[in-house]
């Protein structure tokens, strides 16, 4: 049984574990004030090509989203999310638990557009309704699509013109930035969004997300929020050491490229056999549509999520690759598939 | 410079890192449903000698406290804490951020008594005030003291007679249970408290606390709360592997014993030189009172917290030992001290 | 200019003001423990034909909804509402501000059905999502429709079979119960819902809603929640005196019948002139569709809300009648309309 | 039985009821946008001698406190209150329910001083603790004392120098400003505090508090918060009409003067008979200390709160007068007292 279920089935990239071993007995400050965290933050700023931003290391995506969004919003303000957005339906109401409504915009491709956001604004004209304030996007999205630079620029322009904050969930940012279709660079993001995070958990770390706060007015006292939400690790070094490894050279991007290449191999083979896909996905998650009978066969040797019923006889499944996906397993999966298609 | 600042200055016990290495590429389920977590939980239940309880693995103390307490209380209910309690003053209002007041009971030794809790109940007779519902204690306490079995039994009896929940913060439970003065066993706790956690972060893990829910009515749907508060790690294996190492034999207790022994060496040496202590502390934190001039000298080679001003010329410092504290450093510190005393 | 904008444009029914005058200098207990409130609550219970329920008097609809729903739910639980529901879009995120998500079910007629609720349950299978727990309905709904007994019975059966709480917002319950199409009685409600409120503000009171808690498990400590949410009036007598007047005889129903009769006159006249309506509305709110040019004419002498654009040239408007609506004004409006239609 | 229990035992001043009668059938806008509310707000601004501030009419003290404080603070910020402060112990954790800790400063006279606030700041140096941000004071205080102009000036200066907001709970502001010892004017307040409210409920209204927001940065979107907390009355006219009556001439001050005069009569008579008081109280609440035997006698004909046990044989009681207190009842009480003293 080999799993294409997600990108967090294995531990960490061996280089990260090695760094944890080597530094293990060095005494360090607690709560993210250790040298590794400070250096990792410097390294991330270098990669961003900017110094005037705050970087904080947190443990997971839901935690980063709820800590950031609750810190950024006043009580009457709401977030706007695509209908597929992780905060909308897959975080157990974490944002609402901090007091804020999440407004949904129906989206076929997982992305938000200025038109979609504008409609929300028009539907919320006065104090009898929440005030939409923060636009939440994911890149890559929950269904594998990515934002092109032009799309993000337009959304960014719209947000600025309408006093909206733009926040990017980067749980799979590595995969997005390393996509063949991508034309965004990491260093573009501070110009386009007000805050975003660089996902480590799904790209080779044991855990860890690096939140980057670009807008000055959102920076103040942020460590208070991290502590209050239970997100400030006593041994913050655990996050620092990992991000230092990911960013001291280009490991972060190399791992994402591997994941994408593996997904690309699958996608190419499936396309050749005329398999259709639920969405256009140039990243490490793909959603092929198979006959249910085939799915039942595949499930004997492979683990994956059945994503969505398409018709009475067909369903889309989700195949996810990662830094740890073995090429021989991908080849094996393709071969097995070809026996049935 | 050697640090006695806290018990989280180093990484993890080598055996834990080794286990992380060895299991690294095994594919596992996410979100705490991996085999390591399931086994770790079984092992903990065995150590508790009870099967009818729920165990959940979370990342840190503040997070465990806020997730548990907010899940256990209704909106109008409050927690009661000693004035030294961690949730009262050192978690950035994490409990209040979930909507609940924390009521303080003045305490000299860090512990709560039935009399102290009773006074709070008497001061909150009706619906114009919060309803005290959960008694929060720490063992060992924030100032190094521990609960004797008889004390805990009395508090437990009082709580049950008054429909109060009793919750124990066990960030340093290992040190408490391994104290020379201790007469409690881990397996006593389910009989005495409604929920408690076994601290891993301060006893050899990179991170991790094992929450044990003893009372049936508190168990339902608890994983929803973990997810909502951002505490459900995608790679839950990270917690499972560590707790499995800590509890598969007796590593958890061995590490705590080492920490206590190191603190004991310090305490003994200081007592011999007639140093006074701020509190009676039979665990891994001690609070000797020194002349400020001596403190200044010690700070040249050792890191520690200056805890409290005692008079114009004296202050108490906090010295903390851990599983990683080196005996030769303790000896060195004592020698340096003797040069000055 | 005469207003059909809403049912809260005037003060209170004169009999209520008279009672306020007559009792004004009698000294009473504060915080809802005055004799008037106690008597009003008794009278409401008599009308309900049941003694085993708790009744609380609060000031307004949003306040009643947020106080009740936040008291009834645990942190991970969510409410389900029709897409037209007041708590979903017209209370500034009041429910979310207490920590709970509100899940929307698309609804054409303002009502929820077992099928709609079932779909929500099926979409929320595990702890990565909120747990749907409370079904929120309004009667009459925000768009004037009402629940027939059979519909409510089916919804109630479904909720009980699925451990869901059923809560009815009765801001316009008087109008619903006095509708010509209604077959529900006030005394049926305790058998069908777990809690509901009887709206006073929109039926002749200066302010005031009477929350009825039917399910025993929801009753405990409810006054704490009222106080905590700022809803416990020092001079609770203000609410008690009003509800006593409304329910000591049948004033509550007489006022609602008048409102409905006025809306019926409008509806009948419009139907005769072949005007179409946005919704089927047998209560005190009707939504006729007019040419925009006609709306512009009407706005010269009448105030009302333009509810929704129907096509390029037509819009639906909302006409609301109340206990205070004057029949001659209704007649005048019809005459003016006929000049144009 | 005559009650000196509180200042909300009766209804409203007759002039207010008369105004409610006279305006009853005038159609008005809802939600505080009626002409009466707008005029009342203008009148209050005139009395304040300032135009650049926002005034909002809310229903009660707890509601005003929680709506304002939760709107003013970010999630990690806390309020500071005297140990006697209403928000600290008598509002069922209403502030905590919105997510904010309330820090207590021990106070003998019910007032806060710069020294007391400074100690709180010093005890909260970093992100492991809440950030004290808002200083909550009451005038008159919960135990009858009042702030002299110089005291308030010093507190105000300290707050501004330390980036703290200063908020005054004016549930009994009328009584404070009309005290013989008072040297503050209503028009001084905008220079000294950032926000405050003018209490109507305890000074002749059926209900109603007028919140004045002085600091520009606190004004934005405040109506959203009122709506979200359930504090925006559909018939806002009810508040507008009352405040218009209270402030169109000087009714507000006349009523408070009467209340103070009645308390003064009691105080004078008691002082002549050498009765001691728990606190120095120049407002409408006094706290004489009586033998418990005398208290038992008085309770046969008078209602009041037994405030605090003073020694085995004596207790302090609270006597409260109001706009409605009858002079003959005060005289009667004094006569009865003299029979016993």
mmCIF file with all atom_site columns, N, CA and C in Angstrom, chain D residues 40-73:
data_model
loop_
_atom_site.group_PDB
_atom_site.id
_atom_site.type_symbol
_atom_site.label_atom_id
_atom_site.label_alt_id
_atom_site.label_comp_id
_atom_site.label_asym_id
_atom_site.label_entity_id
_atom_site.label_seq_id
_atom_site.pdbx_PDB_ins_code
_atom_site.Cartn_x
_atom_site.Cartn_y
_atom_site.Cartn_z
_atom_site.occupancy
_atom_site.B_iso_or_equiv
_atom_site.pdbx_formal_charge
_atom_site.auth_seq_id
_atom_site.auth_comp_id
_atom_site.auth_asym_id
_atom_site.auth_atom_id
_atom_site.pdbx_PDB_model_num
ATOM 1   N N  . UNK D 1 40 ? -31.542 64.481 20.712 1.00 0.00 ? 40 UNK D N  1
ATOM 2   C CA . UNK D 1 40 ? -30.982 64.236 22.051 1.00 0.00 ? 40 UNK D CA 1
ATOM 3   C C  . UNK D 1 40 ? -29.459 64.285 21.988 1.00 0.00 ? 40 UNK D C  1
ATOM 4   N N  . UNK D 1 41 ? -28.912 63.678 20.946 1.00 0.00 ? 41 UNK D N  1
ATOM 5   C CA . UNK D 1 41 ? -27.454 63.668 20.795 1.00 0.00 ? 41 UNK D CA 1
ATOM 6   C C  . UNK D 1 41 ? -26.932 65.095 20.604 1.00 0.00 ? 41 UNK D C  1
ATOM 7   N N  . UNK D 1 42 ? -27.651 65.879 19.812 1.00 0.00 ? 42 UNK D N  1
ATOM 8   C CA . UNK D 1 42 ? -27.235 67.285 19.642 1.00 0.00 ? 42 UNK D CA 1
ATOM 9   C C  . UNK D 1 42 ? -27.267 68.023 20.976 1.00 0.00 ? 42 UNK D C  1
ATOM 10  N N  . UNK D 1 43 ? -28.307 67.773 21.745 1.00 0.00 ? 43 UNK D N  1
ATOM 11  C CA . UNK D 1 43 ? -28.457 68.453 23.029 1.00 0.00 ? 43 UNK D CA 1
ATOM 12  C C  . UNK D 1 43 ? -27.322 68.058 23.984 1.00 0.00 ? 43 UNK D C  1
ATOM 13  N N  . UNK D 1 44 ? -26.984 66.795 23.955 1.00 0.00 ? 44 UNK D N  1
ATOM 14  C CA . UNK D 1 44 ? -25.885 66.348 24.824 1.00 0.00 ? 44 UNK D CA 1
ATOM 15  C C  . UNK D 1 44 ? -24.574 67.003 24.398 1.00 0.00 ? 44 UNK D C  1
ATOM 16  N N  . UNK D 1 45 ? -24.348 67.089 23.109 1.00 0.00 ? 45 UNK D N  1
ATOM 17  C CA . UNK D 1 45 ? -23.122 67.758 22.637 1.00 0.00 ? 45 UNK D CA 1
ATOM 18  C C  . UNK D 1 45 ? -23.087 69.217 23.071 1.00 0.00 ? 45 UNK D C  1
ATOM 19  N N  . UNK D 1 46 ? -24.252 69.858 23.009 1.00 0.00 ? 46 UNK D N  1
ATOM 20  C CA . UNK D 1 46 ? -24.302 71.250 23.477 1.00 0.00 ? 46 UNK D CA 1
ATOM 21  C C  . UNK D 1 46 ? -23.901 71.346 24.945 1.00 0.00 ? 46 UNK D C  1
ATOM 22  N N  . UNK D 1 47 ? -24.452 70.446 25.737 1.00 0.00 ? 47 UNK D N  1
ATOM 23  C CA . UNK D 1 47 ? -24.122 70.457 27.172 1.00 0.00 ? 47 UNK D CA 1
ATOM 24  C C  . UNK D 1 47 ? -22.629 70.202 27.385 1.00 0.00 ? 47 UNK D C  1
ATOM 25  N N  . UNK D 1 48 ? -22.054 69.395 26.491 1.00 0.00 ? 48 UNK D N  1
ATOM 26  C CA . UNK D 1 48 ? -20.625 69.100 26.607 1.00 0.00 ? 48 UNK D CA 1
ATOM 27  C C  . UNK D 1 48 ? -19.793 70.249 26.076 1.00 0.00 ? 48 UNK D C  1
ATOM 28  N N  . UNK D 1 49 ? -20.453 71.150 25.353 1.00 0.00 ? 49 UNK D N  1
ATOM 29  C CA . UNK D 1 49 ? -19.729 72.293 24.815 1.00 0.00 ? 49 UNK D CA 1
ATOM 30  C C  . UNK D 1 49 ? -18.765 71.901 23.702 1.00 0.00 ? 49 UNK D C  1
ATOM 31  N N  . UNK D 1 50 ? -19.020 70.766 23.088 1.00 0.00 ? 50 UNK D N  1
ATOM 32  C CA . UNK D 1 50 ? -18.090 70.272 22.065 1.00 0.00 ? 50 UNK D CA 1
ATOM 33  C C  . UNK D 1 50 ? -18.888 69.591 20.973 1.00 0.00 ? 50 UNK D C  1
ATOM 34  N N  . UNK D 1 51 ? -18.442 69.730 19.773 1.00 0.00 ? 51 UNK D N  1
ATOM 35  C CA . UNK D 1 51 ? -19.163 69.107 18.681 1.00 0.00 ? 51 UNK D CA 1
ATOM 36  C C  . UNK D 1 51 ? -18.433 67.886 18.116 1.00 0.00 ? 51 UNK D C  1
ATOM 37  N N  . UNK D 1 52 ? -17.136 67.835 18.348 1.00 0.00 ? 52 UNK D N  1
ATOM 38  C CA . UNK D 1 52 ? -16.327 66.789 17.723 1.00 0.00 ? 52 UNK D CA 1
ATOM 39  C C  . UNK D 1 52 ? -16.283 65.502 18.529 1.00 0.00 ? 52 UNK D C  1
ATOM 40  N N  . UNK D 1 53 ? -17.452 65.029 18.876 1.00 0.00 ? 53 UNK D N  1
ATOM 41  C CA . UNK D 1 53 ? -17.452 63.727 19.539 1.00 0.00 ? 53 UNK D CA 1
ATOM 42  C C  . UNK D 1 53 ? -18.692 62.943 19.129 1.00 0.00 ? 53 UNK D C  1
ATOM 43  N N  . UNK D 1 54 ? -18.611 61.629 19.294 1.00 0.00 ? 54 UNK D N  1
ATOM 44  C CA . UNK D 1 54 ? -19.724 60.779 18.905 1.00 0.00 ? 54 UNK D CA 1
ATOM 45  C C  . UNK D 1 54 ? -20.510 60.370 20.144 1.00 0.00 ? 54 UNK D C  1
ATOM 46  N N  . UNK D 1 55 ? -21.820 60.447 20.024 1.00 0.00 ? 55 UNK D N  1
ATOM 47  C CA . UNK D 1 55 ? -22.686 60.034 21.135 1.00 0.00 ? 55 UNK D CA 1
ATOM 48  C C  . UNK D 1 55 ? -23.602 58.917 20.639 1.00 0.00 ? 55 UNK D C  1
ATOM 49  N N  . UNK D 1 56 ? -23.687 57.848 21.420 1.00 0.00 ? 56 UNK D N  1
ATOM 50  C CA . UNK D 1 56 ? -24.563 56.715 21.086 1.00 0.00 ? 56 UNK D CA 1
ATOM 51  C C  . UNK D 1 56 ? -25.432 56.393 22.289 1.00 0.00 ? 56 UNK D C  1
ATOM 52  N N  . UNK D 1 57 ? -26.668 56.051 22.032 1.00 0.00 ? 57 UNK D N  1
ATOM 53  C CA . UNK D 1 57 ? -27.590 55.734 23.120 1.00 0.00 ? 57 UNK D CA 1
ATOM 54  C C  . UNK D 1 57 ? -27.765 54.228 23.234 1.00 0.00 ? 57 UNK D C  1
ATOM 55  N N  . UNK D 1 58 ? -27.438 53.685 24.397 1.00 0.00 ? 58 UNK D N  1
ATOM 56  C CA . UNK D 1 58 ? -27.558 52.237 24.612 1.00 0.00 ? 58 UNK D CA 1
ATOM 57  C C  . UNK D 1 58 ? -28.489 51.981 25.794 1.00 0.00 ? 58 UNK D C  1
ATOM 58  N N  . UNK D 1 59 ? -28.774 50.696 26.038 1.00 0.00 ? 59 UNK D N  1
ATOM 59  C CA . UNK D 1 59 ? -29.832 50.436 27.021 1.00 0.00 ? 59 UNK D CA 1
ATOM 60  C C  . UNK D 1 59 ? -29.382 50.339 28.479 1.00 0.00 ? 59 UNK D C  1
ATOM 61  N N  . UNK D 1 60 ? -28.207 49.747 28.742 1.00 0.00 ? 60 UNK D N  1
ATOM 62  C CA . UNK D 1 60 ? -27.831 49.568 30.139 1.00 0.00 ? 60 UNK D CA 1
ATOM 63  C C  . UNK D 1 60 ? -26.341 49.645 30.345 1.00 0.00 ? 60 UNK D C  1
ATOM 64  N N  . UNK D 1 61 ? -25.943 49.643 31.600 1.00 0.00 ? 61 UNK D N  1
ATOM 65  C CA . UNK D 1 61 ? -24.546 49.848 31.932 1.00 0.00 ? 61 UNK D CA 1
ATOM 66  C C  . UNK D 1 61 ? -23.638 48.709 31.501 1.00 0.00 ? 61 UNK D C  1
ATOM 67  N N  . UNK D 1 62 ? -24.005 47.480 31.837 1.00 0.00 ? 62 UNK D N  1
ATOM 68  C CA . UNK D 1 62 ? -23.168 46.350 31.444 1.00 0.00 ? 62 UNK D CA 1
ATOM 69  C C  . UNK D 1 62 ? -23.039 46.305 29.927 1.00 0.00 ? 62 UNK D C  1
ATOM 70  N N  . UNK D 1 63 ? -24.145 46.539 29.260 1.00 0.00 ? 63 UNK D N  1
ATOM 71  C CA . UNK D 1 63 ? -24.118 46.503 27.805 1.00 0.00 ? 63 UNK D CA 1
ATOM 72  C C  . UNK D 1 63 ? -23.220 47.598 27.226 1.00 0.00 ? 63 UNK D C  1
ATOM 73  N N  . UNK D 1 64 ? -23.289 48.779 27.817 1.00 0.00 ? 64 UNK D N  1
ATOM 74  C CA . UNK D 1 64 ? -22.450 49.868 27.329 1.00 0.00 ? 64 UNK D CA 1
ATOM 75  C C  . UNK D 1 64 ? -20.991 49.551 27.593 1.00 0.00 ? 64 UNK D C  1
ATOM 76  N N  . UNK D 1 65 ? -20.695 49.060 28.773 1.00 0.00 ? 65 UNK D N  1
ATOM 77  C CA . UNK D 1 65 ? -19.309 48.728 29.098 1.00 0.00 ? 65 UNK D CA 1
ATOM 78  C C  . UNK D 1 65 ? -18.752 47.672 28.149 1.00 0.00 ? 65 UNK D C  1
ATOM 79  N N  . UNK D 1 66 ? -19.495 46.618 27.936 1.00 0.00 ? 66 UNK D N  1
ATOM 80  C CA . UNK D 1 66 ? -18.955 45.528 27.118 1.00 0.00 ? 66 UNK D CA 1
ATOM 81  C C  . UNK D 1 66 ? -18.869 45.924 25.651 1.00 0.00 ? 66 UNK D C  1
ATOM 82  N N  . UNK D 1 67 ? -19.834 46.691 25.188 1.00 0.00 ? 67 UNK D N  1
ATOM 83  C CA . UNK D 1 67 ? -19.791 47.097 23.776 1.00 0.00 ? 67 UNK D CA 1
ATOM 84  C C  . UNK D 1 67 ? -18.619 48.045 23.534 1.00 0.00 ? 67 UNK D C  1
ATOM 85  N N  . UNK D 1 68 ? -18.441 48.991 24.420 1.00 0.00 ? 68 UNK D N  1
ATOM 86  C CA . UNK D 1 68 ? -17.366 49.966 24.243 1.00 0.00 ? 68 UNK D CA 1
ATOM 87  C C  . UNK D 1 68 ? -15.997 49.322 24.420 1.00 0.00 ? 68 UNK D C  1
ATOM 88  N N  . UNK D 1 69 ? -15.833 48.602 25.500 1.00 0.00 ? 69 UNK D N  1
ATOM 89  C CA . UNK D 1 69 ? -14.494 48.080 25.807 1.00 0.00 ? 69 UNK D CA 1
ATOM 90  C C  . UNK D 1 69 ? -14.065 47.055 24.761 1.00 0.00 ? 69 UNK D C  1
ATOM 91  N N  . UNK D 1 70 ? -14.986 46.212 24.316 1.00 0.00 ? 70 UNK D N  1
ATOM 92  C CA . UNK D 1 70 ? -14.601 45.232 23.290 1.00 0.00 ? 70 UNK D CA 1
ATOM 93  C C  . UNK D 1 70 ? -14.336 45.906 21.944 1.00 0.00 ? 70 UNK D C  1
ATOM 94  N N  . UNK D 1 71 ? -14.973 47.029 21.709 1.00 0.00 ? 71 UNK D N  1
ATOM 95  C CA . UNK D 1 71 ? -14.698 47.756 20.457 1.00 0.00 ? 71 UNK D CA 1
ATOM 96  C C  . UNK D 1 71 ? -13.351 48.473 20.520 1.00 0.00 ? 71 UNK D C  1
ATOM 97  N N  . UNK D 1 72 ? -12.965 48.881 21.700 1.00 0.00 ? 72 UNK D N  1
ATOM 98  C CA . UNK D 1 72 ? -11.760 49.715 21.843 1.00 0.00 ? 72 UNK D CA 1
ATOM 99  C C  . UNK D 1 72 ? -10.466 48.891 21.901 1.00 0.00 ? 72 UNK D C  1
ATOM 100 N N  . UNK D 1 73 ? -10.560 47.659 22.359 1.00 0.00 ? 73 UNK D N  1
ATOM 101 C CA . UNK D 1 73 ? -9.345  46.873 22.607 1.00 0.00 ? 73 UNK D CA 1
ATOM 102 C C  . UNK D 1 73 ? -9.050  45.877 21.495 1.00 0.00 ? 73 UNK D C  1
#
